PDB file of C-alpha atoms in Angstrom:
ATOM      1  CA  UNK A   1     -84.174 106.567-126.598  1.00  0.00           C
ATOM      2  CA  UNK A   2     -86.676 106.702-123.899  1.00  0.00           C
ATOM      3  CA  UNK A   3     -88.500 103.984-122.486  1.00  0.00           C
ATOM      4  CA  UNK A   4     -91.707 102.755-124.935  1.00  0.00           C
ATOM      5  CA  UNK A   5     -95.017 103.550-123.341  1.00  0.00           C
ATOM      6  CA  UNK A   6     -97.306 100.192-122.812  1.00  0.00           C
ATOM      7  CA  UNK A   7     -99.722 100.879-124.753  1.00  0.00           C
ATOM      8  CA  UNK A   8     -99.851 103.278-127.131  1.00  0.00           C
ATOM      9  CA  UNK A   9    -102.889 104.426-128.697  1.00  0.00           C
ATOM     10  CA  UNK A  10    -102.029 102.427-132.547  1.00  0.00           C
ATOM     11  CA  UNK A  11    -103.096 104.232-136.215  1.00  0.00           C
ATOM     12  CA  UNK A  12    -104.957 102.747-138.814  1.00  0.00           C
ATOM     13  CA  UNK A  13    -101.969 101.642-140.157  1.00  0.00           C
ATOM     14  CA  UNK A  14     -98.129 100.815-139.418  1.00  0.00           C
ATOM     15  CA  UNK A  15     -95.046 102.853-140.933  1.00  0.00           C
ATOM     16  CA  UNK A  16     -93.445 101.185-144.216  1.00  0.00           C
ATOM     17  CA  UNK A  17     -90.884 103.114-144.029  1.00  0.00           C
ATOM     18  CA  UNK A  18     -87.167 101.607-144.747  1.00  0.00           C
ATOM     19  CA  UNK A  19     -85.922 102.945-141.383  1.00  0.00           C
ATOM     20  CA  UNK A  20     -87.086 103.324-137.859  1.00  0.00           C
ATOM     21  CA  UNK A  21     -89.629 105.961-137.655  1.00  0.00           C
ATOM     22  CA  UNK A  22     -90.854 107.543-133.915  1.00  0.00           C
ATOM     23  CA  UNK A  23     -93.655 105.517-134.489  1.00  0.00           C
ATOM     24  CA  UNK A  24     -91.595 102.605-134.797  1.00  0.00           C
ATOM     25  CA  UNK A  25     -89.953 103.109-131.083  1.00  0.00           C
ATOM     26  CA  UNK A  26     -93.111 104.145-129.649  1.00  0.00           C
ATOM     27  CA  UNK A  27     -94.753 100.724-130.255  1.00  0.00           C
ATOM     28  CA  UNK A  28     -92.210  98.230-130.059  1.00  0.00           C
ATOM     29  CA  UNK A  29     -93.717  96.811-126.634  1.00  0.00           C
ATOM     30  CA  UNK A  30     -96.878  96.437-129.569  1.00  0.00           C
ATOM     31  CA  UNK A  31     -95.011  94.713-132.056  1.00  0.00           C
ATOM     32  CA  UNK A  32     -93.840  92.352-129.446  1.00  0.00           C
ATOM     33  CA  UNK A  33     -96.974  91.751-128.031  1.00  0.00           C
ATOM     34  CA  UNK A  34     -98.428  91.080-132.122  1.00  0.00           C
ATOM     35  CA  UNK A  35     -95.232  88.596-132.674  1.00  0.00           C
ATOM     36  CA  UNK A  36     -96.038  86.624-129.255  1.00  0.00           C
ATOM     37  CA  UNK A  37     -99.556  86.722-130.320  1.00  0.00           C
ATOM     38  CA  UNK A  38     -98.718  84.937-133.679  1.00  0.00           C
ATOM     39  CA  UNK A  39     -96.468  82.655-131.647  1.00  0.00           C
ATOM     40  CA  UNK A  40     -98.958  81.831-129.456  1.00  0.00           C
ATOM     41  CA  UNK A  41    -101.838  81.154-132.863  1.00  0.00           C
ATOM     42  CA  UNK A  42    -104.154  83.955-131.341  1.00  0.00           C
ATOM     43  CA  UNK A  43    -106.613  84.570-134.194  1.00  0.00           C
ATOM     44  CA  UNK A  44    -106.480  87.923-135.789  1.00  0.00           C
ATOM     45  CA  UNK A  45    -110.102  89.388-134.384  1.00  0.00           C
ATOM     46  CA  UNK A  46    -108.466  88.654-130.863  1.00  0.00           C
ATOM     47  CA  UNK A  47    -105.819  90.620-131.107  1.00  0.00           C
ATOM     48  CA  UNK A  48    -107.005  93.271-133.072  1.00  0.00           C
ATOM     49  CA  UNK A  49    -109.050  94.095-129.852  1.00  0.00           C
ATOM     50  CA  UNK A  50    -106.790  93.096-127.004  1.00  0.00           C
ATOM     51  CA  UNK A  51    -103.420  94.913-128.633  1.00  0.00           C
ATOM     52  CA  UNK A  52    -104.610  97.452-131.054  1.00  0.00           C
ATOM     53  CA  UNK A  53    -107.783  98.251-129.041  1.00  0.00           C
ATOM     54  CA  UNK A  54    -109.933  98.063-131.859  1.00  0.00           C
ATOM     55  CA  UNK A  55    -113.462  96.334-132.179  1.00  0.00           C
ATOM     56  CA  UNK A  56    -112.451  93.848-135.172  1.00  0.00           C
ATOM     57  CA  UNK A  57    -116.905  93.318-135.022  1.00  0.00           C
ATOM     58  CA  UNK A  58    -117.782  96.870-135.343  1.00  0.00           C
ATOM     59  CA  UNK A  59    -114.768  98.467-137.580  1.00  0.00           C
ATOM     60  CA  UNK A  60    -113.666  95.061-139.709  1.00  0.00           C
ATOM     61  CA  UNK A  61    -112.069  96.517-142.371  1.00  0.00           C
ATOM     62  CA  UNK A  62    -109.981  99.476-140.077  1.00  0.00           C
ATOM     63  CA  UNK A  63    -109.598  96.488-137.272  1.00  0.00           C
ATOM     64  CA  UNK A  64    -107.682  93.928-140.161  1.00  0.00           C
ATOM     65  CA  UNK A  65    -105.952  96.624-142.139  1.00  0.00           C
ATOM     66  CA  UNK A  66    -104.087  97.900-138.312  1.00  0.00           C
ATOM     67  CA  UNK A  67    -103.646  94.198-137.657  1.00  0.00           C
ATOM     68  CA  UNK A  68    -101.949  92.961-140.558  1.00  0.00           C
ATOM     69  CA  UNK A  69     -99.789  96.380-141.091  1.00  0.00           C
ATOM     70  CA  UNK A  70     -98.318  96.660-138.016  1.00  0.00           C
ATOM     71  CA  UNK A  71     -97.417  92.606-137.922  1.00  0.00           C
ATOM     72  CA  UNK A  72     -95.902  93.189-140.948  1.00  0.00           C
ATOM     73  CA  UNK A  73     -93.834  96.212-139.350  1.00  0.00           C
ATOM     74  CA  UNK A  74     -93.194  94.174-135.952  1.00  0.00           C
ATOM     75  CA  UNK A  75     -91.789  91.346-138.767  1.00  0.00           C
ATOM     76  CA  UNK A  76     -89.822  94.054-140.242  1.00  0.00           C
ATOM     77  CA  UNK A  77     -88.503  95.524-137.000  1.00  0.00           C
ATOM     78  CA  UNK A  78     -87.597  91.471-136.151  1.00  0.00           C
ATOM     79  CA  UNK A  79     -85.277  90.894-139.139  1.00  0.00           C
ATOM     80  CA  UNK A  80     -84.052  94.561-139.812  1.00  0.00           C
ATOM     81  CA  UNK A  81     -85.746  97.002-137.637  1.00  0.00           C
ATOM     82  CA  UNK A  82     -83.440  96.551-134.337  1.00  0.00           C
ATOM     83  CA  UNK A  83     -80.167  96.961-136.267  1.00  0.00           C
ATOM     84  CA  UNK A  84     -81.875 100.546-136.445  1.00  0.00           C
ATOM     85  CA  UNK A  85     -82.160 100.762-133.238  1.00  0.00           C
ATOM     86  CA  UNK A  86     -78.632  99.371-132.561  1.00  0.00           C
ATOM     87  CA  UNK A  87     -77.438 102.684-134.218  1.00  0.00           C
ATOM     88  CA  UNK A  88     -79.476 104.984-132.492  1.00  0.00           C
ATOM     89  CA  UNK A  89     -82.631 105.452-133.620  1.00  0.00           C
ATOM     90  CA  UNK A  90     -84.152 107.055-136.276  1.00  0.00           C
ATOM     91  CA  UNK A  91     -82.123 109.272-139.187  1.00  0.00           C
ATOM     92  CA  UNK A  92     -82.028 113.311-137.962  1.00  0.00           C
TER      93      UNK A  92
END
C-alpha cells in the first residue's frame, strides 16, 4: 500500500462497503482527522469545512451528508476496517 495523500479531495459520500475499498486507503489520514475531530467535540459545520473542504453555509445538505458518511466509515475502519488493512488491502 502506498503512502495516503493528506488531503484528498473527499465525495459526497463515504464507501459502505463491507471491505476496504481504494477509497478507503486513500482517506484514512481523513478519517483520522474526523475521529480526532469528534474527540476533540469540534461541531459538525467546522469540520465539514476544515477536513472535507466543503462550505457546510453554502452546500448544507451535500456538506452534512459527506460529514456524517465518512465518520461513519472512519468508525467502521476503527472497529473493523484496519483488520482489512492488516491483510493487505482491498479484495483483487
Amino acid at each position: 500500500m502506498k503512502p495516503p495523500p493528506l488531503d484528498p479531495e473527499v465525495s459526497d459520500t463515504a464507501p459502505d462497503a463491507a471491505f476496504l475499498t481504494p477509497y478507503d486507503e486513500e482517506h484514512l489520514i481523513t478519517y483520522l482527522r474526523l475521529l480526532d475531530a469528534q474527540n476533540d467535540g469540534a461541531v459538525w459545520e467546522e469540520v465539514a469545512r476544515i477536513v472535507l473542504h466543503i462550505d457546510p453555509e453554502e452546500e448544507p445538505a451535500r456538506a452534512h451528508t459527506a460529514w456524517t458518511t465518512h465518520l461513519a466509515r472512519a468508525h467502521w475502519m476503527a472497529k473493523s476496517g484496519y483488520k482489512h488493512l492488516l491483510r493487505g488491502g482491498p479484495p483483487n
